[in-house]
Short mmCIF file of C-alpha atoms in Angstrom, two decimals:
data_model
loop_
_atom_site.label_atom_id
_atom_site.label_comp_id
_atom_site.label_asym_id
_atom_site.label_seq_id
_atom_site.Cartn_x
_atom_site.Cartn_y
_atom_site.Cartn_z
CA MET A 186 39.67 91.20 -73.57
CA THR A 187 41.59 94.43 -73.31
CA GLY A 188 44.75 95.07 -71.42
CA ALA A 189 48.38 94.20 -71.67
CA ILE A 190 50.29 91.35 -70.14
CA ARG A 191 53.64 92.64 -68.98
CA ARG A 192 56.41 91.91 -66.53
CA ALA A 193 55.48 93.07 -63.07
CA THR A 194 57.24 96.00 -61.46
CA GLU A 195 57.82 96.75 -57.81
CA GLY A 196 54.83 99.07 -57.99
CA ASP A 197 52.61 96.05 -58.74
CA LEU A 198 53.44 94.12 -55.55
CA ASP A 199 50.54 95.45 -53.46
CA ALA A 200 48.11 94.66 -56.28
CA VAL A 201 49.59 91.16 -56.65
CA MET A 202 49.05 90.53 -52.94
CA GLY A 203 45.44 91.67 -53.32
CA ILE A 204 45.03 89.35 -56.30
CA TYR A 205 46.39 86.45 -54.22
CA ASP A 206 43.88 87.31 -51.47
CA ALA A 207 41.00 87.37 -53.97
CA ALA A 208 42.11 84.02 -55.40
CA ARG A 209 42.27 82.47 -51.92
CA ALA A 210 38.75 83.70 -51.19
CA PHE A 211 37.50 82.28 -54.50
CA MET A 212 39.12 78.93 -53.76
CA ARG A 213 37.36 78.75 -50.40
CA SER A 214 34.03 79.68 -51.97
CA THR A 215 34.32 76.82 -54.47
CA GLY A 216 35.21 74.15 -51.90
CA ASN A 217 38.98 74.29 -52.26
CA LEU A 218 39.79 74.59 -48.57
CA THR A 219 43.37 73.32 -48.44
CA GLN A 220 45.24 75.02 -51.28
CA TRP A 221 47.08 78.29 -50.68
CA VAL A 222 46.94 78.10 -46.87
CA GLY A 223 49.36 79.33 -44.22
CA GLY A 224 50.08 82.60 -45.99
CA TYR A 225 51.04 81.01 -49.30
CA PRO A 226 51.81 82.61 -51.62
CA SER A 227 53.55 85.24 -49.56
CA ARG A 228 54.96 88.62 -50.44
CA ALA A 229 58.39 86.94 -50.35
CA HIS A 230 57.25 84.62 -53.17
CA ALA A 231 56.09 87.61 -55.22
CA GLU A 232 59.29 89.54 -54.49
CA ARG A 233 61.45 86.56 -55.50
CA ASP A 234 59.49 86.11 -58.72
CA LEU A 235 59.72 89.83 -59.43
CA ALA A 236 63.50 89.85 -58.85
CA GLY A 237 63.89 86.87 -61.19
CA GLY A 238 61.83 88.52 -63.94
CA TRP A 239 59.27 85.69 -63.62
CA LEU A 240 56.22 87.63 -62.37
CA TRP A 241 53.74 88.74 -65.03
CA VAL A 242 50.58 90.81 -64.67
CA LEU A 243 47.54 91.55 -66.78
CA ASP A 244 47.02 95.30 -66.63
CA GLU A 245 43.76 96.69 -67.95
CA GLY A 246 44.87 100.29 -67.52
CA ARG A 247 43.79 100.56 -63.90
CA GLY A 248 46.53 98.31 -62.54
CA ALA A 249 47.07 94.57 -62.33
CA VAL A 250 43.94 92.39 -62.34
CA ALA A 251 45.65 89.00 -62.76
CA CYS A 252 49.12 87.58 -62.29
CA MET A 253 51.20 84.47 -62.82
CA SER A 254 54.78 83.37 -62.38
CA VAL A 255 56.58 81.80 -65.33
CA LEU A 256 59.85 80.21 -64.32
CA PRO A 257 62.47 78.38 -66.32
CA GLY A 258 62.59 74.63 -65.82
CA PRO A 259 63.57 72.20 -64.65
CA ASP A 260 61.43 72.17 -61.52
CA ARG A 261 62.70 69.56 -59.05
CA THR A 262 59.17 68.59 -58.01
CA TYR A 263 58.51 67.57 -61.62
CA ALA A 264 61.40 65.07 -61.69
CA ALA A 265 59.12 62.22 -60.58
CA ILE A 266 55.57 61.83 -61.83
CA ASP A 267 53.07 59.13 -60.96
CA GLY A 268 50.76 58.31 -63.86
CA GLU A 269 51.40 59.19 -67.47
CA PRO A 270 54.89 60.48 -68.26
CA TRP A 271 55.55 64.03 -69.39
CA LEU A 272 54.91 64.54 -73.11
CA ASN A 273 58.62 65.20 -73.73
CA ASP A 274 61.92 65.78 -71.98
CA GLU A 275 62.73 69.02 -73.79
CA PRO A 276 63.51 72.27 -71.91
CA TYR A 277 60.29 73.78 -70.54
CA ARG A 278 58.79 76.69 -68.65
CA VAL A 279 56.81 76.26 -65.45
CA MET A 280 53.65 78.24 -64.69
CA HIS A 281 52.93 78.80 -60.99
CA ARG A 282 50.62 81.02 -58.93
CA LEU A 283 48.11 82.04 -61.59
CA ALA A 284 45.56 84.25 -59.83
CA CYS A 285 42.81 86.69 -60.79
CA ALA A 286 41.22 89.54 -58.88
CA GLU A 287 37.85 88.90 -60.55
CA GLN A 288 36.31 85.60 -61.55
CA GLY A 289 34.17 84.78 -64.56
CA ARG A 290 35.81 87.18 -66.99
CA GLY A 291 38.26 84.75 -68.58
CA LEU A 292 41.31 86.52 -67.17
CA GLY A 293 43.06 83.29 -66.24
CA SER A 294 42.40 81.71 -69.62
CA HIS A 295 43.66 84.87 -71.29
CA MET A 296 46.90 84.67 -69.30
CA LEU A 297 47.33 80.98 -70.15
CA SER A 298 46.65 81.55 -73.86
CA TRP A 299 49.21 84.35 -73.89
CA LEU A 300 51.75 82.09 -72.19
CA CYS A 301 51.19 79.21 -74.62
CA ALA A 302 51.49 81.54 -77.62
CA ARG A 303 55.00 82.46 -76.44
CA HIS A 304 56.31 79.14 -75.12
CA ASP A 305 55.84 75.80 -76.86
CA ASN A 306 56.62 73.60 -73.83
CA VAL A 307 55.01 74.49 -70.50
CA ARG A 308 54.33 72.45 -67.38
CA ALA A 309 51.96 73.35 -64.56
CA ASP A 310 50.26 71.74 -61.60
CA THR A 311 47.22 72.35 -59.45
CA HIS A 312 45.40 70.98 -56.45
CA GLU A 313 42.79 68.26 -56.97
CA ASP A 314 40.14 70.55 -55.45
CA ASN A 315 40.96 73.41 -57.83
CA VAL A 316 38.48 72.42 -60.52
CA PRO A 317 38.32 75.93 -62.07
CA MET A 318 42.10 75.84 -62.68
CA GLN A 319 41.91 72.31 -64.08
CA ARG A 320 39.24 73.47 -66.55
CA ALA A 321 41.23 76.56 -67.54
CA LEU A 322 44.37 74.52 -68.17
CA GLU A 323 42.48 71.97 -70.26
CA ARG A 324 40.69 74.70 -72.26
CA CYS A 325 44.08 76.13 -73.17
CA GLY A 326 45.46 72.82 -74.42
CA PHE A 327 47.24 71.50 -71.35
CA VAL A 328 47.08 67.72 -71.01
CA ARG A 329 46.66 66.06 -67.63
CA ARG A 330 49.60 63.70 -67.06
CA GLY A 331 49.59 62.39 -63.50
CA THR A 332 50.52 63.41 -59.99
CA ILE A 333 53.61 65.15 -58.66
CA ILE A 334 54.52 65.74 -55.02
CA CYS A 335 55.24 69.31 -53.88
CA ASP A 336 58.08 70.22 -51.54
CA ASP A 337 55.61 70.25 -48.63
CA GLY A 338 54.64 66.64 -49.38
CA THR A 339 51.22 67.36 -50.86
CA PRO A 340 50.12 65.91 -54.21
CA ARG A 341 49.24 68.02 -57.24
CA ILE A 342 47.76 67.17 -60.62
CA ALA A 343 50.43 67.69 -63.28
CA TYR A 344 49.66 69.23 -66.66
CA HIS A 345 51.79 69.65 -69.80
CA PHE A 346 51.32 71.89 -72.84
CA VAL A 347 53.25 71.21 -76.02
CA ALA A 348 52.60 73.31 -79.13
#
């Protein structure tokens, strides 16, 4: 895998929106019909993550081909978990909105591996229908813990990585 993972710049925003569109299309093609609906994630999400320094892109020299947001915890939706408890109560990072412009190249796993090499305590969540994301998280050492409830009231499978 070639390319650099770097903080996104304002010049990456159009590419990030295209990556989000490609990820939505992939989700629909794999039977995930209810995640990332209603314009989520929006440009406002990307702009907020960019302004916070939380938006990262994988750039293979021709622009961004994958992106993710890595925010500092705590995340209020992770305060309550149904199922197994979190692996620890230490400070953690939260990975949201991992998306790839192309599928089947390992871009998402590359982004997750990079993240876990830099942070020893990371939490993430995904939709029950997002089997490709579940597999990527598990391949990278994330452990399924239980279910959290998002701000919009929908459940998500919670994952935790501890180095």
